[in-house]
Short mmCIF file of C-alpha atoms in Angstrom, two decimals:
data_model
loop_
_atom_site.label_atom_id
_atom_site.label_comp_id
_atom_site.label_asym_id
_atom_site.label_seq_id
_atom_site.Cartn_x
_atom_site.Cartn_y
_atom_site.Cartn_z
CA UNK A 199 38.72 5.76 38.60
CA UNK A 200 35.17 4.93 38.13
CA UNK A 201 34.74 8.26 36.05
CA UNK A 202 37.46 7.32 34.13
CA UNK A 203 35.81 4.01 33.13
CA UNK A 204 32.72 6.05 32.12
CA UNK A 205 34.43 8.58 30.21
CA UNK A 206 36.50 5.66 28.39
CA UNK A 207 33.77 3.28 27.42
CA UNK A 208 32.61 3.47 23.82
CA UNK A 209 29.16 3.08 24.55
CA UNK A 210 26.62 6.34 25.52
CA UNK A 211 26.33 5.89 29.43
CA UNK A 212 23.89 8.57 30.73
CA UNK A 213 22.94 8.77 34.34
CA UNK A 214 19.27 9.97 35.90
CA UNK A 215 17.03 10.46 38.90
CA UNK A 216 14.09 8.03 39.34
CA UNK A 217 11.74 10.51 36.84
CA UNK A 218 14.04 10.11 34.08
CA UNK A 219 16.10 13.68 34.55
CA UNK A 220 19.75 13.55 32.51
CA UNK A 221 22.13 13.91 35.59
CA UNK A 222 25.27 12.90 33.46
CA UNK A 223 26.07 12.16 29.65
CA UNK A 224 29.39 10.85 29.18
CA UNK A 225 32.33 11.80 26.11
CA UNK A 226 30.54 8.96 23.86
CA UNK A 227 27.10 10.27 24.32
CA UNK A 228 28.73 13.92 23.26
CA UNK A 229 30.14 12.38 20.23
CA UNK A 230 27.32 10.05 18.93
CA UNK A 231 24.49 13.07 19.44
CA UNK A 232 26.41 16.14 19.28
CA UNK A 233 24.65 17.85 22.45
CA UNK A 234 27.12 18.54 25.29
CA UNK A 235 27.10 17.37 28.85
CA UNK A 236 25.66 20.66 30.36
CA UNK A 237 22.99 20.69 27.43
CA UNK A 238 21.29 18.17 27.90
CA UNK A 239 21.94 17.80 32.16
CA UNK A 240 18.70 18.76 34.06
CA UNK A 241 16.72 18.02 30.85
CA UNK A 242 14.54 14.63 30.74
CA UNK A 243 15.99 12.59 28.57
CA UNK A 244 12.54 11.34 26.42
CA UNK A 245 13.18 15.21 24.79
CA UNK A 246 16.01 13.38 22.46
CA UNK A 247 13.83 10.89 21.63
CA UNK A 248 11.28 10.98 18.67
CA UNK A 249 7.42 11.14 19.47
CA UNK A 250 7.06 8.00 18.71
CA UNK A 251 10.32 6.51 20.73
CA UNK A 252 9.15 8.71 23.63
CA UNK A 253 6.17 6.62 24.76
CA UNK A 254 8.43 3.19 24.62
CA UNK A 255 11.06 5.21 26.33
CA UNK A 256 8.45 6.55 29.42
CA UNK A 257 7.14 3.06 29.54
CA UNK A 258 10.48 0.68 29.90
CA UNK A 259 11.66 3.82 32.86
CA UNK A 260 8.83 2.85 34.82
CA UNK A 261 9.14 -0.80 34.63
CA UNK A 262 13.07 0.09 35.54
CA UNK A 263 11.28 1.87 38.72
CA UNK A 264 8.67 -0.43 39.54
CA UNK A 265 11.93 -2.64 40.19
CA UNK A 266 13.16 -4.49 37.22
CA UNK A 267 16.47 -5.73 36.84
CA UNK A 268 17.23 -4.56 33.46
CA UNK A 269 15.31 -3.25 30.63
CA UNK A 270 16.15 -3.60 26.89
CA UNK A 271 14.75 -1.43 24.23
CA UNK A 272 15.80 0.08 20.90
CA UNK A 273 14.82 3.66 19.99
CA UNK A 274 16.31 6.03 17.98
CA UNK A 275 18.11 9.15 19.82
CA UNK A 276 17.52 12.63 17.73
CA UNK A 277 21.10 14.33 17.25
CA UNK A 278 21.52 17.93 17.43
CA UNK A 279 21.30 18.20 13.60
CA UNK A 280 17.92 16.48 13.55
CA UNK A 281 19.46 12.73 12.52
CA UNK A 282 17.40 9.70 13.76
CA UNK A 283 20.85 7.61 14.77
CA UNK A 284 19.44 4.10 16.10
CA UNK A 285 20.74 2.90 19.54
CA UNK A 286 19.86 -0.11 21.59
CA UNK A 287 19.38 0.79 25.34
CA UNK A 288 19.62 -0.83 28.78
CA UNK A 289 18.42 0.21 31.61
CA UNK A 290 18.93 -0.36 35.07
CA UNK A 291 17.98 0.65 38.80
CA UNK A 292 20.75 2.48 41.10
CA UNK A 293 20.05 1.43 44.40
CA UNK A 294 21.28 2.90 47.73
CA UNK A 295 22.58 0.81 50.82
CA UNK A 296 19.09 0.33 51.83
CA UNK A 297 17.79 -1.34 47.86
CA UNK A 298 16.13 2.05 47.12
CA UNK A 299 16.01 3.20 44.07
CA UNK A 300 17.62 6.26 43.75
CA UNK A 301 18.45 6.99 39.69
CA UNK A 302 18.55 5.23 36.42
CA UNK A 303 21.62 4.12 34.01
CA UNK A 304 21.12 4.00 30.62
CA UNK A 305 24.02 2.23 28.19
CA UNK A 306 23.23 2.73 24.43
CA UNK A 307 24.98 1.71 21.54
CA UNK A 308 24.70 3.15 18.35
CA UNK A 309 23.85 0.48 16.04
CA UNK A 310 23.80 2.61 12.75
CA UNK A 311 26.53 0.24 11.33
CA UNK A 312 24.92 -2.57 12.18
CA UNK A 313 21.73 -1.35 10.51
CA UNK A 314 23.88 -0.90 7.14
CA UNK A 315 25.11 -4.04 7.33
CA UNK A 316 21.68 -5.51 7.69
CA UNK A 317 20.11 -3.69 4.73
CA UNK A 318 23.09 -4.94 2.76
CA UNK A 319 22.31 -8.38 3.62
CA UNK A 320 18.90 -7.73 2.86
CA UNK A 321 19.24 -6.44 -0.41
CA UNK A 322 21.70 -9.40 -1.17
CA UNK A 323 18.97 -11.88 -0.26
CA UNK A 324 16.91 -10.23 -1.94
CA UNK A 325 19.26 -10.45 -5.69
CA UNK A 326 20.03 -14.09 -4.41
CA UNK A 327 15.74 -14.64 -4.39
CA UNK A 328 15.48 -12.94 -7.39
CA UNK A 329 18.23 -15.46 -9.64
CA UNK A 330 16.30 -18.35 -8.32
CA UNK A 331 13.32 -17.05 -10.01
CA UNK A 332 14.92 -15.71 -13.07
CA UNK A 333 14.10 -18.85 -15.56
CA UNK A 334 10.71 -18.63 -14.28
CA UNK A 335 10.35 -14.99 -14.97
CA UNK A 336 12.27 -15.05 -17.85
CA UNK A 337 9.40 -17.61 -19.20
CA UNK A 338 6.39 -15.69 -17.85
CA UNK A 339 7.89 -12.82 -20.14
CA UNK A 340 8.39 -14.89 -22.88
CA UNK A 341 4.75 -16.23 -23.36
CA UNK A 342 2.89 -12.55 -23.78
CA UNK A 343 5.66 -11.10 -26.24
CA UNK A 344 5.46 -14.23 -28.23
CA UNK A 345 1.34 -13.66 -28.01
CA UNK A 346 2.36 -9.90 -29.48
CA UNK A 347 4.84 -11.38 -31.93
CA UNK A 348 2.34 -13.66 -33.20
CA UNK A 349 -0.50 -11.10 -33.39
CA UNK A 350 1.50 -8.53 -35.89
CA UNK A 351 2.74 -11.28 -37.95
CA UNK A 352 -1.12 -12.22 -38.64
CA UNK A 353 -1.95 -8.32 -38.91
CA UNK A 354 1.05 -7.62 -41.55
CA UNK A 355 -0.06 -10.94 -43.65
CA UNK A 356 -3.88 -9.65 -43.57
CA UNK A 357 -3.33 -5.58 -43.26
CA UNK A 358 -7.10 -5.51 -45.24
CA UNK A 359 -9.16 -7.95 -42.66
CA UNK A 360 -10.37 -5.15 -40.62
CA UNK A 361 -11.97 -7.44 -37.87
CA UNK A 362 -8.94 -9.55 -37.39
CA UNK A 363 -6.56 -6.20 -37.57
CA UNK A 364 -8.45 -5.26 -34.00
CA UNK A 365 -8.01 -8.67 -32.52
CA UNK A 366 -4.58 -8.35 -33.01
CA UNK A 367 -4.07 -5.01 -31.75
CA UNK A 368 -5.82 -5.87 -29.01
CA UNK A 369 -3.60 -9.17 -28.21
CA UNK A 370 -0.57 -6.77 -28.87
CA UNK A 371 -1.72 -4.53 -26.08
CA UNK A 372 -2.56 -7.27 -23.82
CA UNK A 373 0.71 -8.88 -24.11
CA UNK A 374 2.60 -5.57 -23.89
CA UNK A 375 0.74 -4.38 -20.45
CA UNK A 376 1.50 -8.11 -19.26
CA UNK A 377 5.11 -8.22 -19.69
CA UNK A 378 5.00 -4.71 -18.05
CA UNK A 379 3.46 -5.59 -14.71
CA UNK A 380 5.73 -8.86 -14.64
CA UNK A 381 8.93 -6.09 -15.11
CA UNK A 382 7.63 -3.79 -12.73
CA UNK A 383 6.75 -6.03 -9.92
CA UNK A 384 10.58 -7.49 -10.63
CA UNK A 385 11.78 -3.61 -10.25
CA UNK A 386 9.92 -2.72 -7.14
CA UNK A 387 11.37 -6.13 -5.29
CA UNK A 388 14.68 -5.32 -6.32
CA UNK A 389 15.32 -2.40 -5.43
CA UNK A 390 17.06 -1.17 -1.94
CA UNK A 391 14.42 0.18 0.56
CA UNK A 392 14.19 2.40 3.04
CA UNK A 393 12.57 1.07 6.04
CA UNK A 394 9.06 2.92 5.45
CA UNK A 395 6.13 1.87 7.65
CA UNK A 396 3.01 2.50 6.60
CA UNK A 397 -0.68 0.98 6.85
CA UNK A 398 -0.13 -2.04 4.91
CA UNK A 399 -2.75 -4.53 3.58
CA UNK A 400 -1.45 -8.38 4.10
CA UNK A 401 -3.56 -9.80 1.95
CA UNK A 402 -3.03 -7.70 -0.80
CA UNK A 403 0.71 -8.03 -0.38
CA UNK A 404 0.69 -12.26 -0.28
CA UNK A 405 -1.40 -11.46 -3.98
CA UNK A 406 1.23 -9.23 -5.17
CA UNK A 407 3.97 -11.74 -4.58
CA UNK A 408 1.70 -14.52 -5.54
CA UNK A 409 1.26 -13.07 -8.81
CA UNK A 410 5.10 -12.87 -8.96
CA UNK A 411 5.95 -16.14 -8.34
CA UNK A 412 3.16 -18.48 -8.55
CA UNK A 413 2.84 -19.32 -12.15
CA UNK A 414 6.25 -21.03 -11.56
CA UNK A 415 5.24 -22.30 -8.24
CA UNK A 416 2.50 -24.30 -10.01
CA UNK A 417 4.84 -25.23 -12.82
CA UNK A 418 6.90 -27.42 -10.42
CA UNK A 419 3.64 -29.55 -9.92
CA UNK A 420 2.86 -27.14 -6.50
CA UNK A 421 -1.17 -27.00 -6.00
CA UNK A 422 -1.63 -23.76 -3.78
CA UNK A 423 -4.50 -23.20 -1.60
CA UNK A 424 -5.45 -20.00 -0.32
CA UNK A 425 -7.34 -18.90 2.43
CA UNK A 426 -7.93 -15.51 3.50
CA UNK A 427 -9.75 -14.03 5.91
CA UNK A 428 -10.74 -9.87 6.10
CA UNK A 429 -7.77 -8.49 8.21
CA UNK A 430 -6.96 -4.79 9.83
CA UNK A 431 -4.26 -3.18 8.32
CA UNK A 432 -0.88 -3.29 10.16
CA UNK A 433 1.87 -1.01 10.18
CA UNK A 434 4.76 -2.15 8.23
CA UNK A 435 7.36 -1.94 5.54
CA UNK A 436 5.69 -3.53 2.21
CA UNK A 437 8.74 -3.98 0.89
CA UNK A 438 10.31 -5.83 3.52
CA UNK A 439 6.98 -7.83 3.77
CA UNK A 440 7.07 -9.06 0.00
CA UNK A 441 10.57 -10.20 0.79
CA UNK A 442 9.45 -12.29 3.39
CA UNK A 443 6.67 -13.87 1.92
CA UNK A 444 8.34 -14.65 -1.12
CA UNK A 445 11.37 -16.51 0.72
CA UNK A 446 8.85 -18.57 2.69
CA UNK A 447 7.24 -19.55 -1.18
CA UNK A 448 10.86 -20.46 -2.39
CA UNK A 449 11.40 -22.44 0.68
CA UNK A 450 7.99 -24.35 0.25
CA UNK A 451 8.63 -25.34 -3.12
CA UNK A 452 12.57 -26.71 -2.82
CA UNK A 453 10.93 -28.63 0.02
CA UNK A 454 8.84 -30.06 -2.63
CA UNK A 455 10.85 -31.28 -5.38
CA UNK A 456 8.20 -33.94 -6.46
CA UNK A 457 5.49 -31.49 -6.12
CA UNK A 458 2.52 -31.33 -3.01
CA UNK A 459 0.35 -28.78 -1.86
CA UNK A 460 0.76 -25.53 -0.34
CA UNK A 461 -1.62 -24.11 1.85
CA UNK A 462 -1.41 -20.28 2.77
CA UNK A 463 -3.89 -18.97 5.57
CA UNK A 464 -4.41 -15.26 6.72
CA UNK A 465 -6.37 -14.78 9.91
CA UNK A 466 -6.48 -12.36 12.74
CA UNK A 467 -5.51 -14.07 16.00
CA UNK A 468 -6.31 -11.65 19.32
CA UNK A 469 -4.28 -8.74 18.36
CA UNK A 470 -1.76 -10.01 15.97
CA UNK A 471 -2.33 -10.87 11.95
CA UNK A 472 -1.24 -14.79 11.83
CA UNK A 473 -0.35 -15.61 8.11
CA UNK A 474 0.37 -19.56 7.87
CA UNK A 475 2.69 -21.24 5.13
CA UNK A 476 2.22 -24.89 5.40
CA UNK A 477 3.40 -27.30 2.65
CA UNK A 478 3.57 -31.23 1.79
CA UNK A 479 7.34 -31.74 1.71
CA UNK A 480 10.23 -33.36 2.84
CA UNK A 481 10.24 -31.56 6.65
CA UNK A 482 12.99 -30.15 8.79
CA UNK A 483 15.10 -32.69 11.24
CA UNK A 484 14.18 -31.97 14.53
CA UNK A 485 18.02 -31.52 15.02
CA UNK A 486 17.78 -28.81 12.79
CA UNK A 487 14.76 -27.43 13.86
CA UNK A 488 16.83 -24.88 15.98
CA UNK A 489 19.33 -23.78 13.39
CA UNK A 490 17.18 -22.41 10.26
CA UNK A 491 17.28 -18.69 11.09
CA UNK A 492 20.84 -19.17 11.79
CA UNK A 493 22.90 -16.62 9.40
CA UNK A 494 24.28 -18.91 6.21
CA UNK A 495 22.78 -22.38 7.76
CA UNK A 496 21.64 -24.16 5.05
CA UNK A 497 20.98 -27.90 3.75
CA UNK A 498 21.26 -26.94 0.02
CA UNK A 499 23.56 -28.08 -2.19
CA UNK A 500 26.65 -25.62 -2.96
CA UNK A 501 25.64 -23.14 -4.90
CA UNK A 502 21.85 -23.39 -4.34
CA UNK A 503 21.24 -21.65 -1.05
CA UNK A 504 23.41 -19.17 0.82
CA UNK A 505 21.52 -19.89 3.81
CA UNK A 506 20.67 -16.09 5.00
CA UNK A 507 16.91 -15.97 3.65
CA UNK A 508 15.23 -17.64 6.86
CA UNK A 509 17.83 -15.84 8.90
CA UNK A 510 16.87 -12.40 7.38
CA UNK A 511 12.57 -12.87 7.26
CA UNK A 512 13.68 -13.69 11.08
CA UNK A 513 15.26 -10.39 11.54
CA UNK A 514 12.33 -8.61 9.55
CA UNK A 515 9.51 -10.42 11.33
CA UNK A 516 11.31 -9.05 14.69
CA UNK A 517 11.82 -5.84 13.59
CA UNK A 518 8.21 -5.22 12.87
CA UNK A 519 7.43 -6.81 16.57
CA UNK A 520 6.25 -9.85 15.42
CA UNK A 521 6.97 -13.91 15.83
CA UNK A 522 7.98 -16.53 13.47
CA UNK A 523 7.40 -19.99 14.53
CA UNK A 524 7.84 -23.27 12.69
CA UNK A 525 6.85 -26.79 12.88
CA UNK A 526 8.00 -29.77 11.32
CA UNK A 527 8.99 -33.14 10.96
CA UNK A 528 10.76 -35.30 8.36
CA UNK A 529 8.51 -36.80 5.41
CA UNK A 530 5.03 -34.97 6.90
CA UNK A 531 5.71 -30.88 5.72
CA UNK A 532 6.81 -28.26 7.39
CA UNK A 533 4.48 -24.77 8.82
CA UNK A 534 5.67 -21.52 9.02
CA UNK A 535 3.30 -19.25 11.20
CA UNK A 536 3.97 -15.16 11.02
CA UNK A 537 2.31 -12.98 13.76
CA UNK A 538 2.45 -9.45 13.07
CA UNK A 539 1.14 -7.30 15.66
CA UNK A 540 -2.19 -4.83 14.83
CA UNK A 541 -2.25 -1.37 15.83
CA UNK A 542 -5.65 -0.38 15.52
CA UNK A 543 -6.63 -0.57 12.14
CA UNK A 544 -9.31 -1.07 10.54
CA UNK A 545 -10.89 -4.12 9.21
CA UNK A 546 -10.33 -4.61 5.27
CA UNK A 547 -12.68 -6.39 3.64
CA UNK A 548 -11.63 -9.05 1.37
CA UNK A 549 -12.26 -8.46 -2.85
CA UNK A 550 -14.65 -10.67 -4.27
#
């Protein structure tokens, strides 16, 4: 009967000894990875893990036999045709009649939907951040083409005034390459990622969306402050990054509506990048103070806020093993603080 339950359950359920030796892989596991029972039995089971999985595999095993209850972790499982296919693991003990340890269970379940729907999200937040910026954009590109419109009117009234001929050609240019890097940075936010991590400069990403967004920031009678100190590089998606730094912007300034300050801080904190948001504004309830990364809670009006942008930086922070904390209260701001783990990078200096 038990077998039966094993063999039923639509989760992988794979069986070891205490080293971590595939003893049994049941009908689901077969299905989700393609390799057979007697394929992978007698094999150790970090050899269906990537290189990089393997390590967080070997580690969470031996917490499992140094006695631990249960062990979560998520790591991708390699298929037999070479597919990554995500899976989020337990792991517990098997204990004989005398509470020795005498094997491991592993349940996995392949989350590979649940990663599509999450990049779906994701990419809808990211459309939803992008129409609250649109007048904003739409008047950053307005001002250099009007600078270029204005330039070749004076050139085609005054073709002969050779001096004022290269001022406007020169304004032209200017105005072109402007409205160019304003597109470009809207193209590169908006379109769907791949999760890619790669060594990733923090400050140089909070400048990138900075230079997206802040004109209109300041526009709305915002005063930022910077302050940025050299960090290491971290590992992460800089895509995924922007997305979160530019939500935590948009939330500053609708929690401004009269205007205030906003103060951004980078620092390194032990082994962790902290990057600080803290603004002037109207501040969270403390009743609500556990609901903002809720999925679609928001205090917006209808219409104004689909209440998924907190809820999705939450799930990006996490997935790049980091934290993010807030405090608040009403009338004296809120302060978002972001801890990103460091991997041994190297220090980048900051540009003068």
């Amino acid at each position: 009967h038990l077998a039966s339950v094993v063999e039923s359950a639509n989760d992988i359920v794979v069986s070891m000894d205490p080293s971590g030796v595939i003893l049994t892989w049941n009908s689901t596991g077969e299905t989700v990875s393609g390799f057979s029972s007697w394929e992978l039995t007698g094999k150790h089971i970090s050899t269906i893990f990537p290189a990089d999985h393997a390590e967080k595999l070997r580690d969470t095993l031996r917490s499992v036999r140094a006695g631990d209850r249960l062990k979560h972790v998520e790591a991708n499982l390699v298929a037999k045709d070479g597919k990554d296919i995500p899976v989020s693991w337990n792991f517990s003990p098997m204990k004989d009649e005398r509470e020795q340890i005498i094997g491991v269970v592993g349940v996995g379940r392949d989350l590979t939907e649940r990663k599509q729907l999450e990049a779906q999200l994701i990419q809808s937040a990211k459309l939803a951040s992008l129409g609250v910026l649109a007048g904003g954009i739409a008047h950053e590109i307005r001002n250099p083409l009007g600078i270029s419109s204005a330039a070749a009117q004076l050139f085609l009234e005054n073709p002969e005034d050779e001096k004022l001929r290269e001022e406007c050609a020169r304004r032209i240019y200017s105005g072109i390459q402007r409205a160019s890097q304003i597109i470009e940075g809207l193209l590169k936010f908006a379109r769907p990622s791949s999760k890619r991590m790669e060594s990733t400069d923090v400050n140089k990403v909070l400048e990138d969306v900075l230079e997206l967004t802040g004109k209109q920031i300041i526009t709305q009678q915002i005063t930022i402050k910077k302050s940025f100190s050299s960090l290491p590089l971290i590992m992460a998606d800089e895509k995924l990054l922007k997305q979160v730094f530019l939500n935590m912007l948009l939330n500053a300034s609708n929690a401004m509506p009269q205007g205030g300050t906003l103060n951004i801080r980078t620092e390194k904190a032990g082994d962790h990048v902290k990057i600080v948001f803290g603004d002037t504004g109207l501040g969270i309830p403390e009743e609500n103070l556990d609901k903002i990364f809720d999925p679609f809670f928001t205090t917006m009006p209808v219409g104004r806020g689909t209440g998924l942008g907190l809820s999705i930086c939450y799930g990006i922070v996490k997935e790049h093993n980091g934290v993010i904390e807030v405090e608040s209260a009403p009338s004296k701001g809120s302060t978002f603080t972001i801890k990103l783990p460091v991997q041994g990078q190297g220090i980048v200096p900051l540009k003068t």
